[in-house]
Amino acid sequence: MNSALMLRRFICVNASATLSSVAPSPRKKPLIFLGSPQVSVTVLEALFDASSAPNSSFEVAGIVTQPPARRDRGRKVLPSPVAQYALEKGLPSDLIFSPEKAGDEAFLSTLRDLQPELCVTAAYGNILPTKFLNIPVHGTVNIHPSLLPLYRGAAPVQRALQDGVEETGVSLAFTVRKLDAGAVIASKSFQVDDQIKAPELLSLLFSEGSKLLIRELPSIFDGSAKVKAVPQDDSKATLAPKIAPDEAWLSFDQEAFILHNKVRAFAGWPGTRAKVLVLDDKSGQQNELELKIITTRICQSTEVLNGEQDYATFKKGSLVFPCGGGTALEVLEVQLPGKKAINATAFWNGLRGQKLKKL
């Protein structure tokens, strides 16, 4: 056999072996993320990071979020924090969807075209109809910041803090038509510090929830999550209804622990407020003030209650308000309308000897 023929055969055999040894890279599974506020960004960030790993089996194929709205003091129309983050990460704008309702037919048609294998929700803020839930191959899973079936609804962290719970957590559950009632894939519990406020607790729970999600994604994609997911016991369910703005008002007739828990629960939005009367004994003038109560703690001392029950006193950096049941609330930080938040010492010094009466 001449050398030219042998060379041609060698090249053909080796080329064939090389081609057969290189398997085509599998198509990554399309995942759609639904979320809107800043706490949702933590979850989206974890998904982007996991999808960029060399062995990742999925990609973030699209984002669904609330429509642009007026935000901040400038009241400019801005995209949601999730949309803004996705744009910064380089996701094409035509893959960021903001339907008024998740049941809009035009939106659902586009979603079907993306052929998602999984949808993930984290504080999206819209009800998902059956037509939506039927689209993703492996369903929709939700990160819910409570230990389901406790605190189903729009404000689980706020209502848990308002109730003064000592333990809460985060759940990863399948989404069904009934509110937050799907089988739970995984959960993690936490002890609740008696000074933590809702924004900090929300951030913690969604951060931990994103870790649960990334850990469980393989089982969700291979179908084993549906087998191991634990159905919720509806008889143990409690509700966490949306907060109304008029819930922000504090009444010092209630016990201090109730007020303290409310301040923690409603921190951020809608906040908590109290009306007080500033009295000047020298001039006889009276001035009603609306105070936003920022930070509090329950007073452990009873000696501050020996004085007049209708007036606040000042003790060791705190405004001390007598409350119902012989209790007292220490207010550490306040804010006047249109002003910056200040500590109790600065506020008390600004009174210049005037009295502060509860209303």
Short mmCIF file of C-alpha atoms in Angstrom, two decimals:
data_model
loop_
_atom_site.label_atom_id
_atom_site.label_comp_id
_atom_site.label_asym_id
_atom_site.label_seq_id
_atom_site.Cartn_x
_atom_site.Cartn_y
_atom_site.Cartn_z
CA MET A 1 0.00 0.00 0.00
CA ASN A 2 1.49 3.32 -1.02
CA SER A 3 2.17 5.99 1.59
CA ALA A 4 -0.34 8.50 0.18
CA LEU A 5 -3.21 6.02 0.50
CA MET A 6 -2.18 5.08 4.03
CA LEU A 7 -2.07 8.77 4.99
CA ARG A 8 -5.58 9.36 3.62
CA ARG A 9 -6.94 6.34 5.54
CA PHE A 10 -5.24 7.52 8.78
CA ILE A 11 -6.72 10.97 8.49
CA CYS A 12 -10.19 9.58 7.78
CA VAL A 13 -10.11 7.10 10.68
CA ASN A 14 -8.87 9.69 13.21
CA ALA A 15 -11.30 12.33 12.05
CA SER A 16 -14.13 9.85 12.45
CA ALA A 17 -12.96 8.88 15.93
CA THR A 18 -12.67 12.54 16.95
CA LEU A 19 -16.17 13.38 15.74
CA SER A 20 -17.72 10.37 17.46
CA SER A 21 -16.03 11.23 20.78
CA VAL A 22 -17.46 14.76 20.95
CA ALA A 23 -21.10 14.55 22.06
CA PRO A 24 -23.33 17.47 21.13
CA SER A 25 -23.86 19.79 24.08
CA PRO A 26 -27.36 19.30 25.49
CA ARG A 27 -29.81 22.18 25.22
CA LYS A 28 -30.17 23.97 28.54
CA LYS A 29 -33.60 23.83 30.15
CA PRO A 30 -35.43 27.17 29.88
CA LEU A 31 -36.42 28.63 33.26
CA ILE A 32 -38.66 31.67 33.70
CA PHE A 33 -38.33 33.81 36.82
CA LEU A 34 -41.18 35.88 38.25
CA GLY A 35 -40.45 38.55 40.86
CA SER A 36 -40.68 42.27 41.45
CA PRO A 37 -39.27 43.94 44.63
CA GLN A 38 -35.69 44.20 45.81
CA VAL A 39 -35.88 41.01 47.90
CA SER A 40 -36.61 39.09 44.70
CA VAL A 41 -33.31 40.25 43.21
CA THR A 42 -31.47 37.98 45.65
CA VAL A 43 -33.20 34.96 44.12
CA LEU A 44 -32.64 36.09 40.54
CA GLU A 45 -28.97 36.71 41.27
CA ALA A 46 -28.61 33.16 42.63
CA LEU A 47 -30.28 31.78 39.49
CA PHE A 48 -28.02 33.75 37.15
CA ASP A 49 -24.95 32.57 39.09
CA ALA A 50 -26.06 28.93 39.05
CA SER A 51 -27.00 29.02 35.36
CA SER A 52 -23.52 30.28 34.43
CA ALA A 53 -21.76 27.37 36.15
CA PRO A 54 -19.99 24.96 33.73
CA ASN A 55 -22.23 22.02 34.65
CA SER A 56 -25.49 23.97 34.73
CA SER A 57 -28.46 22.28 33.08
CA PHE A 58 -30.71 25.36 32.87
CA GLU A 59 -30.73 28.97 31.70
CA VAL A 60 -32.80 31.99 32.70
CA ALA A 61 -34.82 32.32 29.52
CA GLY A 62 -37.03 35.22 30.61
CA ILE A 63 -38.20 37.47 33.43
CA VAL A 64 -41.77 38.34 34.40
CA THR A 65 -42.26 41.31 36.70
CA GLN A 66 -44.63 44.10 37.65
CA PRO A 67 -45.03 46.96 35.14
CA PRO A 68 -42.92 50.12 35.60
CA ALA A 69 -44.31 52.35 38.34
CA ARG A 70 -43.61 55.64 40.08
CA ARG A 71 -40.96 55.11 42.75
CA ASP A 72 -38.80 57.06 45.18
CA ARG A 73 -39.21 60.71 46.09
CA GLY A 74 -38.80 61.92 42.53
CA ARG A 75 -41.86 59.84 41.61
CA LYS A 76 -40.23 58.89 38.31
CA VAL A 77 -41.65 55.96 36.40
CA LEU A 78 -39.05 53.24 36.86
CA PRO A 79 -38.83 49.53 36.10
CA SER A 80 -39.14 47.13 39.02
CA PRO A 81 -35.91 46.28 40.89
CA VAL A 82 -35.97 42.82 39.27
CA ALA A 83 -36.31 44.28 35.75
CA GLN A 84 -33.54 46.77 36.45
CA TYR A 85 -31.21 44.03 37.69
CA ALA A 86 -31.97 41.81 34.68
CA LEU A 87 -31.14 44.64 32.30
CA GLU A 88 -27.87 45.29 34.14
CA LYS A 89 -27.01 41.59 33.77
CA GLY A 90 -27.43 41.88 30.02
CA LEU A 91 -30.76 40.08 29.59
CA PRO A 92 -32.34 41.39 26.37
CA SER A 93 -35.25 43.72 27.03
CA ASP A 94 -37.53 41.60 24.82
CA LEU A 95 -37.15 38.78 27.37
CA ILE A 96 -38.41 40.97 30.24
CA PHE A 97 -42.19 40.85 30.45
CA SER A 98 -44.46 43.03 32.56
CA PRO A 99 -48.08 42.11 31.85
CA GLU A 100 -50.82 43.85 33.78
CA LYS A 101 -52.18 40.39 34.55
CA ALA A 102 -50.45 37.02 34.26
CA GLY A 103 -53.53 35.72 32.43
CA ASP A 104 -53.22 38.10 29.47
CA GLU A 105 -53.54 35.99 26.31
CA ALA A 106 -50.78 37.82 24.41
CA PHE A 107 -48.38 37.25 27.29
CA LEU A 108 -49.35 33.58 27.66
CA SER A 109 -48.80 33.04 23.94
CA THR A 110 -45.29 34.47 24.21
CA LEU A 111 -44.62 32.35 27.30
CA ARG A 112 -45.64 29.19 25.44
CA ASP A 113 -43.23 30.07 22.63
CA LEU A 114 -40.37 30.10 25.17
CA GLN A 115 -41.28 26.51 26.15
CA PRO A 116 -40.26 26.85 29.80
CA GLU A 117 -39.48 23.68 31.72
CA LEU A 118 -39.90 25.49 35.04
CA CYS A 119 -41.18 28.78 36.42
CA VAL A 120 -39.92 30.19 39.73
CA THR A 121 -41.75 32.89 41.68
CA ALA A 122 -40.45 35.07 44.52
CA ALA A 123 -42.67 37.97 45.61
CA TYR A 124 -44.03 38.44 42.08
CA GLY A 125 -47.25 40.11 43.22
CA ASN A 126 -49.77 38.74 40.72
CA ILE A 127 -52.15 35.79 40.85
CA LEU A 128 -51.19 33.00 38.44
CA PRO A 129 -54.19 31.48 36.63
CA THR A 130 -54.49 27.82 35.66
CA LYS A 131 -53.68 28.72 32.03
CA PHE A 132 -50.29 29.93 33.23
CA LEU A 133 -49.64 27.04 35.59
CA ASN A 134 -50.28 24.51 32.80
CA ILE A 135 -47.44 25.84 30.62
CA PRO A 136 -44.13 24.89 32.35
CA VAL A 137 -43.25 21.19 32.01
CA HIS A 138 -42.17 20.76 35.63
CA GLY A 139 -44.63 23.26 37.06
CA THR A 140 -44.09 26.45 39.03
CA VAL A 141 -42.36 26.65 42.40
CA ASN A 142 -42.55 29.52 44.86
CA ILE A 143 -40.25 30.80 47.59
CA HIS A 144 -42.58 31.75 50.44
CA PRO A 145 -41.16 33.45 53.57
CA SER A 146 -42.98 31.40 56.19
CA LEU A 147 -43.19 27.82 57.42
CA LEU A 148 -46.18 26.73 55.38
CA PRO A 149 -49.04 26.15 56.02
CA LEU A 150 -48.56 29.04 58.47
CA TYR A 151 -49.02 32.58 57.17
CA ARG A 152 -50.36 31.98 53.70
CA GLY A 153 -50.90 35.24 51.86
CA ALA A 154 -49.43 38.59 50.92
CA ALA A 155 -47.68 39.62 54.16
CA PRO A 156 -46.29 36.52 55.92
CA VAL A 157 -43.23 38.17 57.48
CA GLN A 158 -45.11 41.23 58.67
CA ARG A 159 -47.95 39.23 60.21
CA ALA A 160 -45.54 36.81 61.88
CA LEU A 161 -43.64 39.68 63.51
CA GLN A 162 -46.90 41.35 64.48
CA ASP A 163 -47.87 38.14 66.26
CA GLY A 164 -44.53 38.10 68.07
CA VAL A 165 -43.54 34.62 66.87
CA GLU A 166 -40.29 33.20 68.19
CA GLU A 167 -39.75 30.99 65.13
CA THR A 168 -40.42 31.40 61.44
CA GLY A 169 -38.79 30.27 58.22
CA VAL A 170 -38.94 29.92 54.46
CA SER A 171 -40.62 27.29 52.29
CA LEU A 172 -40.08 26.12 48.72
CA ALA A 173 -43.40 24.84 47.45
CA PHE A 174 -45.18 23.99 44.22
CA THR A 175 -47.69 26.61 43.12
CA VAL A 176 -51.33 25.60 42.78
CA ARG A 177 -54.45 27.68 42.21
CA LYS A 178 -55.29 27.76 45.92
CA LEU A 179 -53.28 30.46 47.72
CA ASP A 180 -49.87 29.17 48.92
CA ALA A 181 -51.33 25.69 49.33
CA GLY A 182 -49.02 23.56 47.16
CA ALA A 183 -46.90 20.65 48.40
CA VAL A 184 -43.71 21.73 50.17
CA ILE A 185 -40.44 20.60 48.59
CA ALA A 186 -38.16 21.94 51.33
CA SER A 187 -38.16 24.42 54.22
CA LYS A 188 -35.81 25.94 56.76
CA SER A 189 -36.69 27.42 60.15
CA PHE A 190 -35.08 30.29 62.09
CA GLN A 191 -35.33 31.73 65.56
CA VAL A 192 -36.66 35.29 65.51
CA ASP A 193 -34.74 37.98 67.38
CA ASP A 194 -37.12 40.25 69.30
CA GLN A 195 -35.57 43.38 67.75
CA ILE A 196 -35.43 42.34 64.08
CA LYS A 197 -37.64 44.31 61.70
CA ALA A 198 -39.54 43.14 58.64
CA PRO A 199 -37.10 44.37 55.95
CA GLU A 200 -34.15 42.58 57.58
CA LEU A 201 -36.12 39.38 58.13
CA LEU A 202 -37.48 39.43 54.57
CA SER A 203 -33.95 39.80 53.22
CA LEU A 204 -32.70 36.90 55.35
CA LEU A 205 -35.55 34.56 54.40
CA PHE A 206 -35.31 35.20 50.66
CA SER A 207 -31.54 34.76 50.80
CA GLU A 208 -31.97 31.38 52.49
CA GLY A 209 -34.85 30.55 50.17
CA SER A 210 -32.65 31.08 47.13
CA LYS A 211 -30.18 28.53 48.58
CA LEU A 212 -33.02 26.02 49.02
CA LEU A 213 -34.08 26.61 45.42
CA ILE A 214 -30.62 26.08 43.92
CA ARG A 215 -30.15 22.95 46.03
CA GLU A 216 -33.48 21.48 44.93
CA LEU A 217 -33.42 22.42 41.23
CA PRO A 218 -31.97 19.04 40.12
CA SER A 219 -34.77 17.14 41.86
CA ILE A 220 -37.37 19.50 40.38
CA PHE A 221 -36.04 19.01 36.86
CA ASP A 222 -35.81 15.21 37.15
CA GLY A 223 -39.29 14.95 38.66
CA SER A 224 -38.29 13.47 42.00
CA ALA A 225 -39.29 16.66 43.85
CA LYS A 226 -42.95 15.98 43.08
CA VAL A 227 -42.61 12.54 44.63
CA LYS A 228 -40.96 13.72 47.85
CA ALA A 229 -42.90 17.00 48.28
CA VAL A 230 -45.07 16.97 51.42
CA PRO A 231 -48.74 18.01 51.07
CA GLN A 232 -49.77 20.80 53.44
CA ASP A 233 -52.19 20.19 56.29
CA ASP A 234 -54.93 22.71 55.50
CA SER A 235 -56.34 22.35 59.02
CA LYS A 236 -53.19 24.05 60.37
CA ALA A 237 -53.19 26.91 57.86
CA THR A 238 -53.16 30.53 59.01
CA LEU A 239 -53.53 33.61 56.84
CA ALA A 240 -51.34 36.69 56.36
CA PRO A 241 -53.59 39.29 54.70
CA LYS A 242 -52.27 42.35 52.93
CA ILE A 243 -51.50 45.31 55.20
CA ALA A 244 -53.80 48.32 54.97
CA PRO A 245 -52.35 51.84 55.39
CA ASP A 246 -54.70 52.67 58.27
CA GLU A 247 -53.15 49.87 60.33
CA ALA A 248 -50.11 52.12 60.79
CA TRP A 249 -51.59 54.00 63.77
CA LEU A 250 -50.48 53.10 67.29
CA SER A 251 -52.68 53.32 70.35
CA PHE A 252 -50.86 53.56 73.67
CA ASP A 253 -53.91 52.00 75.32
CA GLN A 254 -52.57 48.67 74.06
CA GLU A 255 -49.82 46.79 75.88
CA ALA A 256 -46.21 47.63 75.02
CA PHE A 257 -45.38 44.25 73.47
CA ILE A 258 -48.24 44.63 70.97
CA LEU A 259 -46.97 48.06 69.91
CA HIS A 260 -43.34 46.95 69.76
CA ASN A 261 -44.22 44.00 67.52
CA LYS A 262 -46.27 46.25 65.27
CA VAL A 263 -43.38 48.70 64.88
CA ARG A 264 -41.10 45.82 63.84
CA ALA A 265 -43.69 44.32 61.52
CA PHE A 266 -44.61 47.50 59.67
CA ALA A 267 -41.08 48.92 59.36
CA GLY A 268 -40.41 49.97 55.78
CA TRP A 269 -44.08 50.14 54.75
CA PRO A 270 -46.50 51.44 55.91
CA GLY A 271 -44.49 52.36 59.03
CA THR A 272 -46.12 53.11 62.39
CA ARG A 273 -47.39 56.47 63.60
CA ALA A 274 -48.68 58.03 66.79
CA LYS A 275 -50.27 61.39 67.57
CA VAL A 276 -48.87 63.33 70.53
CA LEU A 277 -49.48 66.74 72.04
CA VAL A 278 -46.61 69.12 72.83
CA LEU A 279 -47.52 71.36 75.81
CA ASP A 280 -45.76 74.57 76.79
CA ASP A 281 -46.66 75.32 80.43
CA LYS A 282 -45.25 78.86 80.25
CA SER A 283 -47.19 80.07 77.22
CA GLY A 284 -50.10 77.63 77.44
CA GLN A 285 -49.60 76.75 73.79
CA GLN A 286 -50.42 73.26 72.51
CA ASN A 287 -49.18 71.69 69.29
CA GLU A 288 -50.33 68.34 67.95
CA LEU A 289 -47.61 66.29 66.26
CA GLU A 290 -47.69 63.17 64.13
CA LEU A 291 -44.66 61.05 64.98
CA LYS A 292 -43.44 58.20 62.87
CA ILE A 293 -42.17 55.61 65.33
CA ILE A 294 -39.05 54.00 63.87
CA THR A 295 -37.41 51.89 66.59
CA THR A 296 -38.70 50.69 69.96
CA ARG A 297 -38.14 48.20 72.73
CA ILE A 298 -40.23 47.01 75.65
CA CYS A 299 -39.41 48.82 78.88
CA GLN A 300 -38.21 46.40 81.57
CA SER A 301 -38.31 48.92 84.43
CA THR A 302 -41.47 49.65 86.42
CA GLU A 303 -40.17 52.76 88.15
CA VAL A 304 -40.88 54.94 85.11
CA LEU A 305 -44.58 54.20 85.55
CA ASN A 306 -44.83 55.87 88.94
CA GLY A 307 -45.47 59.28 87.42
CA GLU A 308 -48.26 60.68 85.30
CA GLN A 309 -49.71 58.04 82.98
CA ASP A 310 -50.68 60.49 80.25
CA TYR A 311 -47.19 61.85 79.58
CA ALA A 312 -44.00 60.51 78.00
CA THR A 313 -40.79 60.79 79.98
CA PHE A 314 -37.16 60.63 78.96
CA LYS A 315 -34.82 58.01 80.42
CA LYS A 316 -31.37 56.88 79.23
CA GLY A 317 -31.81 57.79 75.57
CA SER A 318 -35.44 56.70 75.28
CA LEU A 319 -38.85 58.32 75.18
CA VAL A 320 -40.87 56.21 77.60
CA PHE A 321 -44.60 56.00 76.87
CA PRO A 322 -46.90 54.42 79.49
CA CYS A 323 -49.07 51.78 77.80
CA GLY A 324 -51.98 49.53 78.63
CA GLY A 325 -51.77 46.84 81.29
CA GLY A 326 -49.19 48.74 83.35
CA THR A 327 -46.52 48.33 80.64
CA ALA A 328 -44.30 50.92 78.98
CA LEU A 329 -42.74 51.31 75.52
CA GLU A 330 -39.32 52.81 74.96
CA VAL A 331 -39.13 54.76 71.71
CA LEU A 332 -35.54 55.06 70.49
CA GLU A 333 -35.98 56.69 67.10
CA VAL A 334 -38.68 58.94 65.59
CA GLN A 335 -39.36 60.96 62.48
CA LEU A 336 -41.44 64.11 61.97
CA PRO A 337 -43.28 64.60 58.65
CA GLY A 338 -40.88 65.78 55.96
CA LYS A 339 -37.85 65.40 58.24
CA LYS A 340 -35.08 62.85 58.66
CA ALA A 341 -35.29 60.21 61.36
CA ILE A 342 -33.61 61.25 64.63
CA ASN A 343 -32.85 59.50 67.90
CA ALA A 344 -34.92 60.08 71.01
CA THR A 345 -32.26 62.24 72.66
CA ALA A 346 -32.23 64.73 69.78
CA PHE A 347 -36.03 64.87 69.74
CA TRP A 348 -36.27 65.37 73.51
CA ASN A 349 -33.66 68.15 73.44
CA GLY A 350 -35.69 69.86 70.70
CA LEU A 351 -38.69 70.06 73.02
CA ARG A 352 -36.78 72.55 75.22
CA GLY A 353 -38.62 71.63 78.39
CA GLN A 354 -42.07 71.25 76.86
CA LYS A 355 -44.19 68.27 77.88
CA LEU A 356 -45.15 65.39 75.59
CA LYS A 357 -48.66 64.04 76.08
CA LYS A 358 -50.18 60.90 74.59
CA LEU A 359 -53.28 61.24 72.44
#
